Coordinates of C-alpha atoms in Angstrom, one line a residue:
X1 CA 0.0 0.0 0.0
X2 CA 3.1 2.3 0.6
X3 CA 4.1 1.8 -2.6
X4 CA 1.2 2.4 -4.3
X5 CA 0.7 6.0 -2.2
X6 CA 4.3 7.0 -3.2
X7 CA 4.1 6.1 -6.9
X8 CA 0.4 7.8 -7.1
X9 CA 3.1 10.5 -5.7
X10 CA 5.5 10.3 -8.0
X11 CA 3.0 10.0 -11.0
X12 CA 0.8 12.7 -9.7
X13 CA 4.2 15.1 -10.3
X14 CA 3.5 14.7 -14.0
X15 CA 0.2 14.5 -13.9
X16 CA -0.9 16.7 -11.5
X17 CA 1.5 19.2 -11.7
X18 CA 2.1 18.9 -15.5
X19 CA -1.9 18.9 -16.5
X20 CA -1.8 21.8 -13.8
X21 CA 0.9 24.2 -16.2
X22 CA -1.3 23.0 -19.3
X23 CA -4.3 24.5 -17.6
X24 CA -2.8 27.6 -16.8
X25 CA -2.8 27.9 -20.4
X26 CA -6.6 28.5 -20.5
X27 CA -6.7 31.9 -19.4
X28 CA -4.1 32.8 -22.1
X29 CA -6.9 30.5 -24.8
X30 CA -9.7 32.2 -23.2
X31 CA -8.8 36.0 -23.0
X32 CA -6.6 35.9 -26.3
X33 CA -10.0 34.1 -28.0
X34 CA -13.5 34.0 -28.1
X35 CA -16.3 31.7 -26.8
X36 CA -16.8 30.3 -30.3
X37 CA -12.9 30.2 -31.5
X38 CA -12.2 28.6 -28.5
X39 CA -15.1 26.3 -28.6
X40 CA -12.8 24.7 -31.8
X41 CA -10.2 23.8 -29.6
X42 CA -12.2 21.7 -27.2
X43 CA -13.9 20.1 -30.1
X44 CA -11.3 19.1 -32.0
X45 CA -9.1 17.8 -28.9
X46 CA -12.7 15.9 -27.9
X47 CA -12.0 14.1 -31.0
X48 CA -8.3 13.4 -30.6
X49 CA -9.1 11.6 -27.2
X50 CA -11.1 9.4 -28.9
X51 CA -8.6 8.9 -31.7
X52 CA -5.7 8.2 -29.0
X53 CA -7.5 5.4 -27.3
X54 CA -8.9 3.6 -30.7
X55 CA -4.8 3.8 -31.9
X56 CA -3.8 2.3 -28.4
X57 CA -6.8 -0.3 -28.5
X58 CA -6.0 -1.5 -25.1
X59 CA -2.2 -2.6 -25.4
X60 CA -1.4 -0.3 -22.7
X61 CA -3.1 -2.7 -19.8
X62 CA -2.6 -5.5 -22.5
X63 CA 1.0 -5.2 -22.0
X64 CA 0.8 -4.8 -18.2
X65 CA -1.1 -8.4 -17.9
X66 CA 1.4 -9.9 -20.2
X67 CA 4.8 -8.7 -18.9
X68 CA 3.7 -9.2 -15.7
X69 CA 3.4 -12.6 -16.5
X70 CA 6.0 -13.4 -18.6
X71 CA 9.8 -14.6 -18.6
X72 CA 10.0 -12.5 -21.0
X73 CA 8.7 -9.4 -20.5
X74 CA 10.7 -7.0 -22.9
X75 CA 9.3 -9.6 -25.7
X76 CA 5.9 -8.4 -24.6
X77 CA 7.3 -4.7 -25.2
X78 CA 8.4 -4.9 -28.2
X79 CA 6.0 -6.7 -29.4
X80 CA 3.4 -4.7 -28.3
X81 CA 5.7 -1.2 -29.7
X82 CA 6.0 -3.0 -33.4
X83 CA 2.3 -3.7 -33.6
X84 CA 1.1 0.4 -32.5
X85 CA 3.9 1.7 -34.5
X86 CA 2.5 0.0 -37.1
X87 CA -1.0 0.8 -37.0
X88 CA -0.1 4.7 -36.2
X89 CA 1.7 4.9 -39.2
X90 CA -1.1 3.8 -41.7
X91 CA -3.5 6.3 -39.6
X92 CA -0.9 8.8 -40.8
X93 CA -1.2 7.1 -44.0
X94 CA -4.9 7.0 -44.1
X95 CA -5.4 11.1 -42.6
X96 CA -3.3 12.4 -45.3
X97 CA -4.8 10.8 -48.4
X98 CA -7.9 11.2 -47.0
X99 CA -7.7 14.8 -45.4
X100 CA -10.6 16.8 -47.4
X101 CA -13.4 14.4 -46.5
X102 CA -12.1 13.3 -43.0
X103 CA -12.4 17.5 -42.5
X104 CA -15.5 18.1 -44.4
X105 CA -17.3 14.8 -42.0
X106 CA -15.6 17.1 -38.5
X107 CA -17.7 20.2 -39.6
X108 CA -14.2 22.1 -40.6
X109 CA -13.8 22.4 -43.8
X110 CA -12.3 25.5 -43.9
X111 CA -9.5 24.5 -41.6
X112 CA -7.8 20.9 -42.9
X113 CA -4.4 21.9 -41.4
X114 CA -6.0 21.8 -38.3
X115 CA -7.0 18.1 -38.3
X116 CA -4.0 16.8 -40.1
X117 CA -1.6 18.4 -36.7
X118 CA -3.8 16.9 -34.4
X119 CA -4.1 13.4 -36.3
X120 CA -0.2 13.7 -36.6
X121 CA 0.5 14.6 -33.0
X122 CA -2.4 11.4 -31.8
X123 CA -0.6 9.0 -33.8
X124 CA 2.8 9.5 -32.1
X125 CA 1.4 10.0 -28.5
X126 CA -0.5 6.8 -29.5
X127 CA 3.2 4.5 -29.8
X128 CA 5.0 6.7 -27.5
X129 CA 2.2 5.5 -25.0
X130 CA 3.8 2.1 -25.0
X131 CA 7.1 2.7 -23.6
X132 CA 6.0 5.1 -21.4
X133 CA 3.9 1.8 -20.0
X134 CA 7.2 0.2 -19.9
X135 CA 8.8 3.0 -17.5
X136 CA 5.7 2.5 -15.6
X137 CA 6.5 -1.1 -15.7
X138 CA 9.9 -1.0 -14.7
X139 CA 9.2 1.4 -11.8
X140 CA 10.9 4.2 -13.5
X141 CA 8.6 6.6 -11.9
X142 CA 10.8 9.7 -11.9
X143 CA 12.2 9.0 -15.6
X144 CA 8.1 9.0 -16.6
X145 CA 7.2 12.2 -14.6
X146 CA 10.6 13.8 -15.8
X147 CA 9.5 13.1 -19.8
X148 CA 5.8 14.1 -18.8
X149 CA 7.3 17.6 -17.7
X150 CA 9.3 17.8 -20.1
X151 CA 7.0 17.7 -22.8
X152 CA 4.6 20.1 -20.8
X153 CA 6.8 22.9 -20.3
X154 CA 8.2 22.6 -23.5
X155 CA 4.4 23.1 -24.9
X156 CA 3.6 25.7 -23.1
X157 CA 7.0 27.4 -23.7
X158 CA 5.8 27.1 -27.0
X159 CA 2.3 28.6 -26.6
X160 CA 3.7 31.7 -25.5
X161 CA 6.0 31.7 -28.1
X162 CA 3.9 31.7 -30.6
X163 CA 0.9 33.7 -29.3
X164 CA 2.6 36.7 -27.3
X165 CA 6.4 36.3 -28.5
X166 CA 6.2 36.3 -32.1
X167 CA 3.6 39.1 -32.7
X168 CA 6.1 41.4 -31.0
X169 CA 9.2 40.2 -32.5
X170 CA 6.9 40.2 -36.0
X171 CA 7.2 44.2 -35.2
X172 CA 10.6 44.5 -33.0
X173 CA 12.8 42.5 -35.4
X174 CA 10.8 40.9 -38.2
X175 CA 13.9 39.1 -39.4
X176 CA 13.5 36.8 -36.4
X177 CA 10.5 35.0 -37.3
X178 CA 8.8 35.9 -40.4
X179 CA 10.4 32.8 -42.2
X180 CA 8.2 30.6 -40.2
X181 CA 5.4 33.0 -39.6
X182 CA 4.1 34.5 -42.0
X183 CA 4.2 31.4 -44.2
X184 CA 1.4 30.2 -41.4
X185 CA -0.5 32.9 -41.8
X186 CA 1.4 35.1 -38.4
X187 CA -1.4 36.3 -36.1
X188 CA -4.3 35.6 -38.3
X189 CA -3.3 32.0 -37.9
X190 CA -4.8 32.3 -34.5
X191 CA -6.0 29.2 -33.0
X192 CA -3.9 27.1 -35.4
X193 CA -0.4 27.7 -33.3
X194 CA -1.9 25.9 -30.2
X195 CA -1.6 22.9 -32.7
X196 CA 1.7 23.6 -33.7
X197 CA 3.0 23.6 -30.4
X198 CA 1.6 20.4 -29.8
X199 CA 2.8 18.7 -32.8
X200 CA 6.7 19.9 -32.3
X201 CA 6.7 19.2 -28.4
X202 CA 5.2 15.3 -28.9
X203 CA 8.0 15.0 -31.2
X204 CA 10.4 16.0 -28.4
X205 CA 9.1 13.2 -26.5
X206 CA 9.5 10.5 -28.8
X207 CA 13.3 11.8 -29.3
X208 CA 13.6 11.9 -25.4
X209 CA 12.5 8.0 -25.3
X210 CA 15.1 6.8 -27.6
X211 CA 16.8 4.9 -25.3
X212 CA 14.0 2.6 -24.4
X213 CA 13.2 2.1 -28.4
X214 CA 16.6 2.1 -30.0
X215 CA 18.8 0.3 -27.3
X216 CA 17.3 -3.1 -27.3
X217 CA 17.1 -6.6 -29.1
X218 CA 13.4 -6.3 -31.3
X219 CA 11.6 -9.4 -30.9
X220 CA 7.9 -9.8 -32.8
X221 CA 5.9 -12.8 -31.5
X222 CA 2.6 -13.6 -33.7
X223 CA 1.3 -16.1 -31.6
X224 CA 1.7 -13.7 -28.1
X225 CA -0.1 -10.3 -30.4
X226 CA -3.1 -13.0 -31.0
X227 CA -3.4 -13.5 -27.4
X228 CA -2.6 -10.0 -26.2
X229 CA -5.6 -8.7 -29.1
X230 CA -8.4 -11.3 -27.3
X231 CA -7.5 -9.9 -23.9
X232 CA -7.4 -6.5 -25.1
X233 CA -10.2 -5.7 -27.5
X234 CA -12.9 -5.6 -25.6
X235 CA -10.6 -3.0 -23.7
X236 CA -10.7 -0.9 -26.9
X237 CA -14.4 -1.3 -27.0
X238 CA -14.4 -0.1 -23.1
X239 CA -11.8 2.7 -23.8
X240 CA -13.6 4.2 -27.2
X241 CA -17.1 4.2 -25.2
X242 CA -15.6 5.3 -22.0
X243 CA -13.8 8.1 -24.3
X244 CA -16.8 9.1 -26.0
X245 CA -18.7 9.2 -23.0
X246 CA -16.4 11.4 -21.2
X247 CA -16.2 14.0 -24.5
X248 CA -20.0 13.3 -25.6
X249 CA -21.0 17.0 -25.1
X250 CA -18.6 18.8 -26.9
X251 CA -18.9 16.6 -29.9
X252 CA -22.4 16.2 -29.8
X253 CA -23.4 20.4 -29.6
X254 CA -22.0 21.2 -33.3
X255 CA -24.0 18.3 -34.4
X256 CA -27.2 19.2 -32.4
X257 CA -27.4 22.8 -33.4
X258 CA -25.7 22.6 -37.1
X259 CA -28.0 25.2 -38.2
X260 CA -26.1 27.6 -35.9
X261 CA -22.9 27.0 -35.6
X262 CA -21.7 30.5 -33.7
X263 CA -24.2 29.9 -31.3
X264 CA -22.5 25.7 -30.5
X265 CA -18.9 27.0 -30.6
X266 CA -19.7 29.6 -28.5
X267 CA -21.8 26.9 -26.1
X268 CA -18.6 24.5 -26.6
X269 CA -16.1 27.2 -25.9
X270 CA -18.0 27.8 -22.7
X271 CA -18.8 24.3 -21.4
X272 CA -15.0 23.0 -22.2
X273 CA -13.2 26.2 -20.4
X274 CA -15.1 25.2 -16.7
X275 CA -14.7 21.8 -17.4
X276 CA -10.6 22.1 -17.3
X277 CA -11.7 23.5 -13.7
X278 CA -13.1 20.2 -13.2
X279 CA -10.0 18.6 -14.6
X280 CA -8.6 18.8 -10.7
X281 CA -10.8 15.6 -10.2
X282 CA -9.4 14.3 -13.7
X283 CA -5.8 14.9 -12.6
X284 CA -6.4 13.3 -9.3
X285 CA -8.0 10.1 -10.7
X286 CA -4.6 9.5 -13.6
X287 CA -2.2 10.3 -11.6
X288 CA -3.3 7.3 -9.2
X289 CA -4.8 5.0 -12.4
X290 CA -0.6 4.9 -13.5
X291 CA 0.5 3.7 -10.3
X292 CA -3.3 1.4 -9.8
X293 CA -2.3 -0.7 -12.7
X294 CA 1.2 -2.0 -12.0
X295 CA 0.2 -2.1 -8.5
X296 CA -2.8 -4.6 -9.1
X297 CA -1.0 -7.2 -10.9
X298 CA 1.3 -6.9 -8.3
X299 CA -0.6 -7.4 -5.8
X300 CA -2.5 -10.5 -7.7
X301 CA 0.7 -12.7 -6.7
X302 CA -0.2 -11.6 -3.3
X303 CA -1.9 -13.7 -0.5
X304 CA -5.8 -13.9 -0.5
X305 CA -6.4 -11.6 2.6
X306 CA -3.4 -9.0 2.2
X307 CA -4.4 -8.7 -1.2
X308 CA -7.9 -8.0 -0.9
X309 CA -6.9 -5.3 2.5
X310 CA -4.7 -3.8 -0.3
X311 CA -7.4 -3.6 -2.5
X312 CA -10.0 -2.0 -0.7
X313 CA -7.8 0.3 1.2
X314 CA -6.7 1.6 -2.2
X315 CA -10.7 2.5 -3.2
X316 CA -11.8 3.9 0.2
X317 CA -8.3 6.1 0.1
X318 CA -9.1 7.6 -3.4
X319 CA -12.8 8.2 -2.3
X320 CA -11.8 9.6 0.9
X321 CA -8.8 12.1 -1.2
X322 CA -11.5 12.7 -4.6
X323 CA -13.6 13.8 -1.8
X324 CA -11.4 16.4 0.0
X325 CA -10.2 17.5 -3.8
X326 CA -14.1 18.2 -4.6
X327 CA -14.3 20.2 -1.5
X328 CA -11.3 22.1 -2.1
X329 CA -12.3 23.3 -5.5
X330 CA -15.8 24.3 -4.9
X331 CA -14.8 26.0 -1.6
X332 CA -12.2 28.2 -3.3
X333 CA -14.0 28.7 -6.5
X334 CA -14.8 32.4 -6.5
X335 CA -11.2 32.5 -6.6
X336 CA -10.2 30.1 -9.2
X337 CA -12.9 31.5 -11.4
X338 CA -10.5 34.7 -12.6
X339 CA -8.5 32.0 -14.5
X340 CA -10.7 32.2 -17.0
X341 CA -12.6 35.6 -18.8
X342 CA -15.7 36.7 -17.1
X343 CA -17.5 35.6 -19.9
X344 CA -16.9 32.4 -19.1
X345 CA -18.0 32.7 -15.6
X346 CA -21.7 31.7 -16.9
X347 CA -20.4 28.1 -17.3
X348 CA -19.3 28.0 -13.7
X349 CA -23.0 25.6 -12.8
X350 CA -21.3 22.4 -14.6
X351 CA -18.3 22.4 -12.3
X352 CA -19.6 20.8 -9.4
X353 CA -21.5 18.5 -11.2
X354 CA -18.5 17.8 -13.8
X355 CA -16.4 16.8 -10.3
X356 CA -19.0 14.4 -8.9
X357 CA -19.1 12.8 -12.2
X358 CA -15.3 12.2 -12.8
X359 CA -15.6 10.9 -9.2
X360 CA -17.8 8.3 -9.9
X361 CA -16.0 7.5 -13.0
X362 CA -12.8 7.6 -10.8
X363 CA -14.5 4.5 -8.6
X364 CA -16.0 3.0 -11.6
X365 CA -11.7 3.0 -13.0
X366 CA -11.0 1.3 -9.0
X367 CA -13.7 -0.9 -9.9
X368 CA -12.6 -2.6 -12.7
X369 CA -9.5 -4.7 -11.6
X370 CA -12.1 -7.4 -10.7
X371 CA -12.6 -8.5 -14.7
X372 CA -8.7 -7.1 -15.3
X373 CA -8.0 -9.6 -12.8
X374 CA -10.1 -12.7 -13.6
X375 CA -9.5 -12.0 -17.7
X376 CA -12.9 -11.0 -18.2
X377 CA -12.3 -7.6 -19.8
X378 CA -15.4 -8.0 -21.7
X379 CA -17.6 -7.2 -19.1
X380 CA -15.6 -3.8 -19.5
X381 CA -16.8 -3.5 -22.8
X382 CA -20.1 -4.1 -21.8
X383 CA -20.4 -1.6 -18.9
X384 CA -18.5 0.9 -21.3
X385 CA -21.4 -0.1 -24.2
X386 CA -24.4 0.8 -20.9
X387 CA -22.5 4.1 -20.6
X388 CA -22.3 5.3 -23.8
X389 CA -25.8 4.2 -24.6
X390 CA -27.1 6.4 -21.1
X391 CA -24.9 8.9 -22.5
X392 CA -26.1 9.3 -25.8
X393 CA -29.5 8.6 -24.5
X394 CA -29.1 11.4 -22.2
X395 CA -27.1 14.2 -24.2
X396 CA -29.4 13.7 -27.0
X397 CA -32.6 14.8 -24.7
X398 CA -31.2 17.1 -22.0
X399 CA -28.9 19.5 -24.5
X400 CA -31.8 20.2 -27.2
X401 CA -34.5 20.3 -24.2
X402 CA -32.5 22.9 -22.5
X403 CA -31.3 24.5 -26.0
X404 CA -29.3 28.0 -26.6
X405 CA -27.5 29.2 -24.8
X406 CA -27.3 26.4 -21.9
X407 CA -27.2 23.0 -23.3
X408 CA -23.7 22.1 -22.4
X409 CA -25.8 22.0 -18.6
X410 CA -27.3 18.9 -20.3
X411 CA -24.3 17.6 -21.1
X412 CA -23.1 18.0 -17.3
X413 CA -25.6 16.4 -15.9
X414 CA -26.2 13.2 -18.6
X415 CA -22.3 12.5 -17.5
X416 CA -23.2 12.5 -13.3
X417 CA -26.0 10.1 -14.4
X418 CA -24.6 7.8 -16.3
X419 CA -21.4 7.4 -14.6
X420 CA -23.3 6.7 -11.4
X421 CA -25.5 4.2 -13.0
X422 CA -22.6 1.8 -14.2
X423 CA -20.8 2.6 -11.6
X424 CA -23.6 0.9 -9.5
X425 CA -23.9 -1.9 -12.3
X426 CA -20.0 -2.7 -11.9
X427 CA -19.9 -3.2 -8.1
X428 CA -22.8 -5.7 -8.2
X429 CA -21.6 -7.4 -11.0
X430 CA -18.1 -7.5 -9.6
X431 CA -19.8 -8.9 -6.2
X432 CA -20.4 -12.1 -8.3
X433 CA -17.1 -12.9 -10.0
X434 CA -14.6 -11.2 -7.8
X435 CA -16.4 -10.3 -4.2
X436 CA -14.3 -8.0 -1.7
X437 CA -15.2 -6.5 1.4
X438 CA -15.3 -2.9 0.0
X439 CA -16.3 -0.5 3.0
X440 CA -19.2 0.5 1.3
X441 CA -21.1 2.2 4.3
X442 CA -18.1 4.2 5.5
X443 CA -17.4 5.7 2.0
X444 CA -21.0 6.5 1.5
X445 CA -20.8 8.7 4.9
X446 CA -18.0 10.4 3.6
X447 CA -19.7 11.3 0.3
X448 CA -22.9 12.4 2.4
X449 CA -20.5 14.5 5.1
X450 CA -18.7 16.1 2.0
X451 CA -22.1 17.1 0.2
X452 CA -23.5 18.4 3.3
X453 CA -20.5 20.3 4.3
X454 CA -21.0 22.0 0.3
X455 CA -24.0 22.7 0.8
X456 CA -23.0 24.2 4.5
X457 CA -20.2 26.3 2.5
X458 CA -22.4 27.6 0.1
X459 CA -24.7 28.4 2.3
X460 CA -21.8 30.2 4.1
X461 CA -20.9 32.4 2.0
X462 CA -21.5 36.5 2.8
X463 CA -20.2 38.8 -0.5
X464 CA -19.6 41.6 2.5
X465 CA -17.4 39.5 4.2
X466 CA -15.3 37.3 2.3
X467 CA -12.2 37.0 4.1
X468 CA -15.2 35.6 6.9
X469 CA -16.4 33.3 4.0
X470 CA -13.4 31.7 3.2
X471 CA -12.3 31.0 7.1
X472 CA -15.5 29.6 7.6
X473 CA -14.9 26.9 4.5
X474 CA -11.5 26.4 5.7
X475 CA -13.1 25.0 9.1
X476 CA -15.1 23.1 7.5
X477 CA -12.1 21.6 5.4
X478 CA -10.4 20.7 8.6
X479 CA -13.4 19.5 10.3
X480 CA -14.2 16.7 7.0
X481 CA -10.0 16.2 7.7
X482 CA -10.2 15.7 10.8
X483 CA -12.9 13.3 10.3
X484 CA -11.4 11.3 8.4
X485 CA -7.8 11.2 10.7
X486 CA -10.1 10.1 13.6
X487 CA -12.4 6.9 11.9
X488 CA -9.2 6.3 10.2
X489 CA -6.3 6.4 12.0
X490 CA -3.5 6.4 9.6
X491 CA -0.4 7.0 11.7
X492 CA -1.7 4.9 14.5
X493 CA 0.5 1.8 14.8
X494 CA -0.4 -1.8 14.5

């Protein structure tokens, strides 16, 4: 259990701290553009999540089952790095001969470049995902983290490059930049140098992990790809519908209200800059799903009763911390809202109920070693398939009942719903095949204390006296802390 709380530690310094910088970038996105130029960016990046985990179709946990299991694990690796490097490089393939139409079908005609970066820059974080697995693998925490940063700041450095840097060097000493600049299009390029960035920083990374690709004796093993493809495809099925689910509402809006597209970029724009508020809860949940994996088919060699103590330890923990992390945000919200433009602000309803979602898809994550576990990944696919179709279901009545200009508050709430419900659905299920004595009452009185003590907050909360305001919430922090230090005892010994 140590372990897994230092690498969640470790992991959560490049998580964390790196999706932290990238969100810092917002306010620079959301004060350099509007709603609706904006609202592009989220929509297109909705897309290249689901594009990521379709080129990854499951190898990721794929290879984590097999090397774990294996004599040979670095057979596994490059196995699994031979058979995504080849399937990225016929999506390249296939995006470039294919560009007008593939642009045309996402609504940007106008805009092909656009597409073509992001397809480009999904492809190679698709096979660089594998050997980042393998650091995560080897326990090479700080190596990962040190990459992940890497590739962070060198984006960002490269957002403000382009966006504040080279306008003024455009009119300070044009000779600087205008061979790469202009040809772009300079500032009327706008939006389009947030791709660039990307693209030329992912490129870093795959450079930076040279040494785990280059140095190394390449082994391809048919027979072990066959197997690794039945455990994983149902894993692909789970990740695209899991994918889609998350992003359902910012691809779903353009479609909805096609007769007026202003009016769904500006709605898209809106809903996706308060939900990188709710990305906290997002943050929180990857950094410990890197460390969760190893750590689970590590533990599976493990004795019956340890194991399973390990286990459920490790879901009431990440309840007990997304809980504090939900508190934290909402309680300090007034403040966190001048990250982004005021105009924004209006969007500020869907981050509390954005939170609670990603919680519950955060347990529904903790849930699913059971079927990872027992090799019976397709009941992923299946609870993946009941959330998407909720989802769907959900987003396609809730955003056109609400309408213009609030129907990204459909979106909002379809996700809460949905991931409770097969979040519900996985635990029973799981009670069958794989039963463990999760703390189920305990963790449900956290999640009541925490709501009431938001609700207390809000309630708490005089515009007159703010510094009051805010002293108040942080007492109620410290009482849902201290709470939790005295049912739980962590430092106690024995």
């Amino acid at each position: 259990m140590n372990k897994l709380l230092k690498d969640t530690a470790v992991y959560g310094l490049s998580s964390i701290v790196g999706r932290f910088l990238n969100w810092c970038l917002v306010p620079l996105y959301v004060y350099m553009f509007d709603a609706a130029e904006y609202g592009v960016v989220s929509y297109l990046y909705g897309f290249t999540a689901v594009a990521l985990v379709i080129l990854n179709y499951g190898m990721e946990t794929g290879f984590f089952r097999f090397a774990s299991k294996s004599d040979t694990p670095d057979r596994v690796y490059t196995t699994s790095l031979v058979s995504v490097g080849i399937t990225s490089a016929l999506f390249i393939v296939v995006l470039s001969l294919f560009l007008p139409g593939i642009s045309d079908a996402l609504l940007l005609p106008q805009h092909p470049e656009y597409v073509w970066l992001l397809g480009v820059t999904v492809a190679v974080d698709a096979f660089t995902n594998i050997p980042f697995a393998y650091l995560r693998f080897r326990n090479k925490a700080w190596t990962f983290a040190g990459i992940k940063l890497l590739n962070v700041g060198l984006n960002i450095g490269l957002n403000l490059f382009f966006l504040l840097a080279c306008p003024k060097l455009q009119s300070a000493a044009p000779w600087l930049v205008e061979w790469f600049y202009l040809p772009l299009g300079g500032v009327e390029y706008g939006i389009g140098w947030i791709f660039v960035a990307n693209i030329i920083s992912t490129f870093v990374v795959l450079l930076c992990l040279m040494p785990w690709l280059a140095r190394r004796r390449w082994g391809f093993d048919a027979a072990l790809l066959h197997k690794m493809l039945g455990y994983s495809w149902p894993l692909l099925i789970l990740g695209v519908a899991g994918i889609l689910s998350q992003n359902m509402g910012q691809l779903l809006i353009p479609y909805i209200f096609k007769g007026e597209p202003e009016a769904a970029r500006t709605m898209v724009g809106i809903y996706g800059a308060n939900l990188k508020i709710a990305i906290v809860m997002v943050m929180f949940t990857q950094a410990f799903r890197y460390a969760y994996e190893p750590f689970i088919f590590s533990q599976a060699k493990a004795e019956g009763e340890s194991r399973e103590r390990a286990y459920c330890n490790a879901m009431k923990y990440f309840v007990i911390f997304g809980l504090l992390i939900f508190l934290g945000v909402m309680y300090f919200l007034p403040i966190i809202r001048h990250f982004e433009s005021p105009g924004y602000w209006v969007g500020l309803r869907v981050v509390p109920v954005m939170m609670m979602a990603e919680l519950c898809f955060g347990v529904f994550f903790n849930l699913s070693l059971w079927y990872k576990l027992t090799d019976r990944t397709q009941w992923g696919m299946w609870f993946s398939l009941i959330c998407f179709g909720l989802m769907l279901g959900l987003n396609l009545w809730l955003i056109p009942a609400i309408g213009i200009p609030d129907g990204y508050l459909g979106a909002a709430w379809s996700a809460l719903i949905a991931y409770f419900v097969v979040m519900v659905i996985s635990y029973f299920v799981g009670r069958r095949y794989y039963p463990l004595p999760y703390e189920v009452k305990r963790m449900g009185l956290y999640a009541a204390a925490a709501l009431a003590l938001y609700a207390l907050g809000e309630w708490c909360w005089w515009p007159e006296m703010v510094w009051l305001s805010y002293l108040v919430r942080l007492g109620l922090l410290g009482l849902y802390g201290g709470a939790v230090l005295r049912f739980e005892r962590p430092f106690a010994r024995g």
